[in-house]
Coordinates of C-alpha atoms in Angstrom, one line a residue:
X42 CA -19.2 4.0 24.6
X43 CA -22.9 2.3 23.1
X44 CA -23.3 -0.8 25.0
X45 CA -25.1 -3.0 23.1
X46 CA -27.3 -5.8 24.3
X47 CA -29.5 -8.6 23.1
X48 CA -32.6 -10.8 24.1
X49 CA -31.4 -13.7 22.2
X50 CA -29.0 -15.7 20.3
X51 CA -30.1 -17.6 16.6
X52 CA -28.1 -18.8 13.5
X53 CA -27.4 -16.4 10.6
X54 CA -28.5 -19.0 8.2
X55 CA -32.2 -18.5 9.9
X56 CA -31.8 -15.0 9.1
X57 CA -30.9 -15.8 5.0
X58 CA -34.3 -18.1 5.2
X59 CA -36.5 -15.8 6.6
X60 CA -34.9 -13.3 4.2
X61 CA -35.7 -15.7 1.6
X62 CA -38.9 -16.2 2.6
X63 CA -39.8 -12.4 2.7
X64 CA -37.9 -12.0 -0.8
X65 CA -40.3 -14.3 -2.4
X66 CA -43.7 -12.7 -1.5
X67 CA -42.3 -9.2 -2.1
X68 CA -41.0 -10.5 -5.4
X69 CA -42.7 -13.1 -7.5
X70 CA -39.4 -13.3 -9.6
X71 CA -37.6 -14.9 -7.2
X72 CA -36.4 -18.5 -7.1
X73 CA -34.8 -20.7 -5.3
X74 CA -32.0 -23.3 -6.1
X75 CA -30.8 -26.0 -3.0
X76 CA -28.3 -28.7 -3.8
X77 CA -29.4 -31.5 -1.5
X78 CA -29.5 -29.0 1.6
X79 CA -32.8 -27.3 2.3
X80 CA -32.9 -27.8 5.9
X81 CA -29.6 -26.6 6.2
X82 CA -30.1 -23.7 4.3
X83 CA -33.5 -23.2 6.2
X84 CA -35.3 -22.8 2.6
X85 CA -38.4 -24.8 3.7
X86 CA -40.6 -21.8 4.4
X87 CA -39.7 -20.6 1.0
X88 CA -40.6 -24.1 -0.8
X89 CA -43.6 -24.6 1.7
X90 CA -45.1 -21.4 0.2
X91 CA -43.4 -20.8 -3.2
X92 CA -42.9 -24.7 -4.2
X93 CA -43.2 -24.3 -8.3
X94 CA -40.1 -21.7 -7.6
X95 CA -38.2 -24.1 -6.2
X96 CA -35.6 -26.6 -8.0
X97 CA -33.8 -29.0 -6.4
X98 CA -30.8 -29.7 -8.3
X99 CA -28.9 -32.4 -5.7
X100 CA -25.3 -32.8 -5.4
X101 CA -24.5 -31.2 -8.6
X102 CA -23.1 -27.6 -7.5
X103 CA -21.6 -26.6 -10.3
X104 CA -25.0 -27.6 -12.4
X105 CA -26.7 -25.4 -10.2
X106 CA -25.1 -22.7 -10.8
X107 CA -25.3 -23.1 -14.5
X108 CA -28.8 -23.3 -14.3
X109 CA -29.2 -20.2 -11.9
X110 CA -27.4 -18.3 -14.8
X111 CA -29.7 -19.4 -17.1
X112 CA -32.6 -18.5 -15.3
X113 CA -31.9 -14.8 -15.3
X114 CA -32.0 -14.6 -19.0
X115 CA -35.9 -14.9 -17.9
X116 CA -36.0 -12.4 -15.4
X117 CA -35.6 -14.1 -12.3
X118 CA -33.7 -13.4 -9.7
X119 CA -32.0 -17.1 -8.6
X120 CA -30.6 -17.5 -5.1
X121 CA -28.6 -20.2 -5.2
X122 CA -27.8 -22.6 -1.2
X123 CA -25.5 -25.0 -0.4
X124 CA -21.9 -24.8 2.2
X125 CA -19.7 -21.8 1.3
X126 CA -16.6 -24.4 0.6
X127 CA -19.1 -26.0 -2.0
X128 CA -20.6 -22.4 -3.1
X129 CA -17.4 -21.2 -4.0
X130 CA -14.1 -24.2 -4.6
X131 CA -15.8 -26.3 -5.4
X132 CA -17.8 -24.2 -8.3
X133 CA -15.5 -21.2 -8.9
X134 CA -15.0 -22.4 -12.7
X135 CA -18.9 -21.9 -13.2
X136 CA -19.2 -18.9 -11.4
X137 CA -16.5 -17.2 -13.3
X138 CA -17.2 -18.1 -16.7
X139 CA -21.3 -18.4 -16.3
X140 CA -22.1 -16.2 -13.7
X141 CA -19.5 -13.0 -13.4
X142 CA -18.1 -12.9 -16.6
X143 CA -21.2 -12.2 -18.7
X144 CA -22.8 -10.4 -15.4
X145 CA -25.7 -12.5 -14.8
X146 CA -28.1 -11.3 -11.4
X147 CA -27.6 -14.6 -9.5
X148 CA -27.6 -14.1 -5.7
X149 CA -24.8 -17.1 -4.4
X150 CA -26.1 -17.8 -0.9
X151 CA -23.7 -19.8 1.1
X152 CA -23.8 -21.0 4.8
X153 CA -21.4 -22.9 7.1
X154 CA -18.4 -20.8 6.5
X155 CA -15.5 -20.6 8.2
X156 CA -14.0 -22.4 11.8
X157 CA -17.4 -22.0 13.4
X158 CA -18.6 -25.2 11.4
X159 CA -17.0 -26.6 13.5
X160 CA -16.8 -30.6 14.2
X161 CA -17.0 -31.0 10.3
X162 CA -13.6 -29.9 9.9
X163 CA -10.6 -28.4 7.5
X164 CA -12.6 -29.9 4.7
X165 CA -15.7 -27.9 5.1
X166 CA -13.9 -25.2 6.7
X167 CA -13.3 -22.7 4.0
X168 CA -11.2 -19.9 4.9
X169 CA -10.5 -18.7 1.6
X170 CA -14.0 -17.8 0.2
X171 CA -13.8 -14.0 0.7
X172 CA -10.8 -13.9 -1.4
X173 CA -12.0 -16.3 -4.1
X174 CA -15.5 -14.2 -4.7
X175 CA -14.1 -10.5 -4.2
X176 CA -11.4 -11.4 -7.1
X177 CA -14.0 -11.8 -9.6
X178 CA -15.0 -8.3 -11.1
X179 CA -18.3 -7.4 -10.8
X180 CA -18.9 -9.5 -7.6
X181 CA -20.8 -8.4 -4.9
X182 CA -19.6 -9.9 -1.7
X183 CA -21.3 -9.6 2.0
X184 CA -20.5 -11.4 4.9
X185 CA -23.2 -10.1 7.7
X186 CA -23.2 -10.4 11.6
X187 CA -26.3 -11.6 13.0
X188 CA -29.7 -13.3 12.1
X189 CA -31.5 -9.6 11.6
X190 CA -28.6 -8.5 9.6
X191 CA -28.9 -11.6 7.0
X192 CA -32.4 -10.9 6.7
X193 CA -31.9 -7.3 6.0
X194 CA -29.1 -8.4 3.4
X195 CA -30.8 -11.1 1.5
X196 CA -33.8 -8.5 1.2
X197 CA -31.4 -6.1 0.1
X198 CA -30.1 -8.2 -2.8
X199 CA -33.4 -8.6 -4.6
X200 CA -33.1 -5.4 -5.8
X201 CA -29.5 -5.6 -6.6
X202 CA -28.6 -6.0 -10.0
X203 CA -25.6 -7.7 -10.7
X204 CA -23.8 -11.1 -9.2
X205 CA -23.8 -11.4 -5.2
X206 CA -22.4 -13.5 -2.7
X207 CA -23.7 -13.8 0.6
X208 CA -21.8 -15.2 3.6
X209 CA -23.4 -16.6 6.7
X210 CA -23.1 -19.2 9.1
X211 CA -24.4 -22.5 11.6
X212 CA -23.9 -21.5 15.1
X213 CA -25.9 -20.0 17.3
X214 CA -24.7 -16.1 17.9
X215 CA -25.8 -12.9 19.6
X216 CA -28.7 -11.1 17.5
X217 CA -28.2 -7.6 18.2
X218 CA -28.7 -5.2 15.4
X219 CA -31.9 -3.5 14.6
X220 CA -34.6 -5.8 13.2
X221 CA -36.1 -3.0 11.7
X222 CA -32.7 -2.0 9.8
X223 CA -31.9 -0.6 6.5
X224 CA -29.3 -2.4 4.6
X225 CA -27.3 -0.5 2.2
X226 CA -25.0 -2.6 0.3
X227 CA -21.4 -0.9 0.3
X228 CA -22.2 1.2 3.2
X229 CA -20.3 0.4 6.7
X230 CA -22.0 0.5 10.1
X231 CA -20.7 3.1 12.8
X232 CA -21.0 1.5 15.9
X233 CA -18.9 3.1 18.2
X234 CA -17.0 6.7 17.6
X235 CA -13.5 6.7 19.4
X236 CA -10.2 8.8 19.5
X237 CA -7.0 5.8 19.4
X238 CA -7.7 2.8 17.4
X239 CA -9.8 1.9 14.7
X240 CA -11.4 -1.9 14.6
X241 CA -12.8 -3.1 11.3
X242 CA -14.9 -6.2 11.8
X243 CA -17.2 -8.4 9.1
X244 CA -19.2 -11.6 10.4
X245 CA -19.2 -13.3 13.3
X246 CA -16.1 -11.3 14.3
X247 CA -18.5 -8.4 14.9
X248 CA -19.9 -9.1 18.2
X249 CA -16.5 -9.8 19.3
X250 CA -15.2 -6.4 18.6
X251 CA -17.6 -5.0 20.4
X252 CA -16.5 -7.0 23.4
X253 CA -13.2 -5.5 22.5
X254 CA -14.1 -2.4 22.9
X255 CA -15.5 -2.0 26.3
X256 CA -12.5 -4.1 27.6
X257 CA -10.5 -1.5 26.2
X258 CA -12.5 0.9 27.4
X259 CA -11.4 -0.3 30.8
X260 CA -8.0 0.4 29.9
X261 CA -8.3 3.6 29.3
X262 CA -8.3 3.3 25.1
X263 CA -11.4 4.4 23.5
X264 CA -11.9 2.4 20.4
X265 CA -13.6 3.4 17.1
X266 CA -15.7 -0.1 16.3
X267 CA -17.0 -0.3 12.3
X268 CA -19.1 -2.9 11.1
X269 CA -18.2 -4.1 7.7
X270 CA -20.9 -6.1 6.2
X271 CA -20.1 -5.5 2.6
X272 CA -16.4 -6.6 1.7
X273 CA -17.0 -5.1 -1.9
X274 CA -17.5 -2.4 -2.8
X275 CA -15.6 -1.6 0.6
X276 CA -17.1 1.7 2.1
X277 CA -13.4 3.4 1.9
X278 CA -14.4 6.6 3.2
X279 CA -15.9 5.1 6.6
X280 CA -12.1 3.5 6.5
X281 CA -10.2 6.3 5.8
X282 CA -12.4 9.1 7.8
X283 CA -11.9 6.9 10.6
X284 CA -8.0 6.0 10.3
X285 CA -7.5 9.3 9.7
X286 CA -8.4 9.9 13.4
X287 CA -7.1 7.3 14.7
X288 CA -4.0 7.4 13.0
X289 CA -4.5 2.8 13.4
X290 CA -6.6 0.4 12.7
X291 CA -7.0 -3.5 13.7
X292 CA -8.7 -6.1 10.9
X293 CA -10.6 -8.9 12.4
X294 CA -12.8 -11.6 10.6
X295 CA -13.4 -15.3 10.4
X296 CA -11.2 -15.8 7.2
X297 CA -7.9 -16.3 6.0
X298 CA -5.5 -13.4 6.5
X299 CA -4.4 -13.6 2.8
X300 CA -7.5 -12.2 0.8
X301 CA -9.9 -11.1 3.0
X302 CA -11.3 -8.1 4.7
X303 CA -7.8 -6.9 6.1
X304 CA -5.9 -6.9 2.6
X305 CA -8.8 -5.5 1.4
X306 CA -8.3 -2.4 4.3
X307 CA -4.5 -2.8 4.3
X308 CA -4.8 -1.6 -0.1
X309 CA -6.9 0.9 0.7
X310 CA -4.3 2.3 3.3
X311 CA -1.6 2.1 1.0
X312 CA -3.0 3.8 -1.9
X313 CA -4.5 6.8 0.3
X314 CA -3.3 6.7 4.4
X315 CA -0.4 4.6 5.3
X316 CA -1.2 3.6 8.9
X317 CA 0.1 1.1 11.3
X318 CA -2.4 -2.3 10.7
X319 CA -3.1 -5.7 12.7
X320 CA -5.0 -8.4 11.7
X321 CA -7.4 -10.6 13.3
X322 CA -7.7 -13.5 11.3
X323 CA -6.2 -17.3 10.7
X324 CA -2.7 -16.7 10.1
X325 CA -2.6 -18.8 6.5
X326 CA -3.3 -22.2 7.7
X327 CA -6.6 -24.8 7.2
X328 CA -8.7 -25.6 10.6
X329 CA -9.6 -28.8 12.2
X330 CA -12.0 -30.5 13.6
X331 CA -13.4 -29.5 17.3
X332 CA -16.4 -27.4 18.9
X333 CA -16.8 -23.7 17.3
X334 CA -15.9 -21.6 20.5
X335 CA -12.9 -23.9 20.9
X336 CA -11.4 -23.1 17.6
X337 CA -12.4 -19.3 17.8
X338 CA -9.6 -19.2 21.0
X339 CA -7.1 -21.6 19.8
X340 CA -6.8 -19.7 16.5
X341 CA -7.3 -16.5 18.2
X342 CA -10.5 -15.4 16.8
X343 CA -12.0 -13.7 19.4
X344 CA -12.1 -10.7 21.7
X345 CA -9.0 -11.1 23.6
X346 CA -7.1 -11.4 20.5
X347 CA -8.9 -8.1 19.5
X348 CA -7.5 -6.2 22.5
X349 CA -4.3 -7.7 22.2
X350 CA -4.3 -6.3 18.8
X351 CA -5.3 -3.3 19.6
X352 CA -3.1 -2.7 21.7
X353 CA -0.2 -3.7 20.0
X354 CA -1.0 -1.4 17.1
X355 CA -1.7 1.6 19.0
X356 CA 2.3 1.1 20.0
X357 CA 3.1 1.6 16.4
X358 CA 1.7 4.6 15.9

């Protein structure tokens, strides 16, 4: 098994605004829209250096994302920040109608998703964000894994035509992907071959599969570990060619597990390769309030509840 290691820990959302940043001198197209969270969003390199492509729309989500779609009739390529539950509830109306429907190239960047926000509650929690965003044909959705992964993905998106929706997060977690990596929307990540269960991860749930893995490793079970940084298009074939070896496979991501990256598997295996399926993911409930790491065990996000999975599918087989 690859062990992987890293030098330090940062917050995705630092990845989407040097991303950003990077975006905008590579592309003078590209604009940026905040409502009433630039620091939060880490755009303030962007509007230090691009500040007549900026627009700061305030509280007014759903306004911003009208005015995103109307900026690509222009040409530019709008990347729209505020919290995922505000990115997606409380806007879904204007995203459908203005943004998917009629195809428009907006790039819907949202940070603070799911449990690890932490102290600011079920409120600002959203859990159901995957699910919302995937559901709207012609949507791009991504939900990526570390700081150098968000970068690569917002750089990605630039030249990606078509509506986008970028998932990333506050805390603090292990950077440990390539810096130098090439992003291929719709294409999974092999990060470790094995022989007796597959382990799908997206997000921050990505790192903790690998922890999985070499705890399993321990015990004897050599786990196949898959990085899914694109929820759709899902890479099927990287699903299937691995399941198909396996002959299992375990789902594990910081979302709901109604509409998110395991339903999205668990179609794919009933269409083309029924196989025995766990999921790692909040079992259909809103979160509270309480420190990120904290809610990650108590809702059984983590690597534990990985192996535990793992090993309870691999008696189903």
């Amino acid at each position: 098994m690859k062990k992987y290691t890293y030098t330090e820990s940062k917050d995705t959302r630092s990845g989407f605004g040097a991303g950003l940043l990077e975006a905008g001198r590579r592309n003078e197209n590209v604009v940026a829209l905040c409502a009433d969270l630039i620091g939060s969003l880490k755009m303030n390199d962007f509007i230090k250096e691009f500040p007549e492509r900026f627009f700061q729309i305030g509280i007014a989500e759903a306004n911003m994302m009208g005015i995103a779609a109307g900026l690509t009739i222009g040409d530019k390529i709008p990347f729209t920040g505020t919290f995922a539950n505000f990115s997606t509830g409380r806007v879904y109306d204007q995203i459908r109608q203005s943004i998917a429907y009629s195809g428009k190239n907006v790039k819907i960047c949202a940070s603070h998703a799911g449990l690890t926000l932490g102290e600011d509650g079920a409120t600002h929690q959203i859990l159901e964000d995957i699910g919302l965003m995937k559901m709207l044909p012609g949507m791009t959705v991504i939900n990526t894994c570390d700081f150098n992964q968000t970068k690569a993905a917002t750089l990605a998106l630039v030249d990606h035509v078509g509506p986008a929706y970028l998932r990333f997060g506050r805390p603090v977690v292990p950077n440990f992907t390539p810096a130098d990596q090439e992003f291929v929307i719709g294409k999974a990540v092999m990060l470790n071959e094995g022989t007796d269960v597959t382990i799908v991860a997206t997000g921050h749930l990505v790192w903790e599969a690998i922890q999985a893995g070499e705890e399993l490793e321990k015990l004897g079970i050599s786990a196949e570990i898959i990085n899914i940084h694109t929820i759709k298009p899902l890479d099927e074939d990287a699903i299937l060619a691995s399941v198909s070896k396996t002959k299992c496979v375990v789902t594990a991501e910081e979302h709901n597990r109604l509409g998110g990256l395991g339903d999205s598997v668990a179609q794919v295996l009933a269409r083309k390769l029924p196989a025995p399926q766990e999921y790692v993911a909040v079992d259909d409930s809103f979160g509270e309030s309480g420190k990120p790491e904290d809610l990650m065990a108590k809702y059984g996000l983590n690597a534990a509840s990985i192996v535990e999975a793992a090993r309870k599918v691999i008696t189903r087989k």
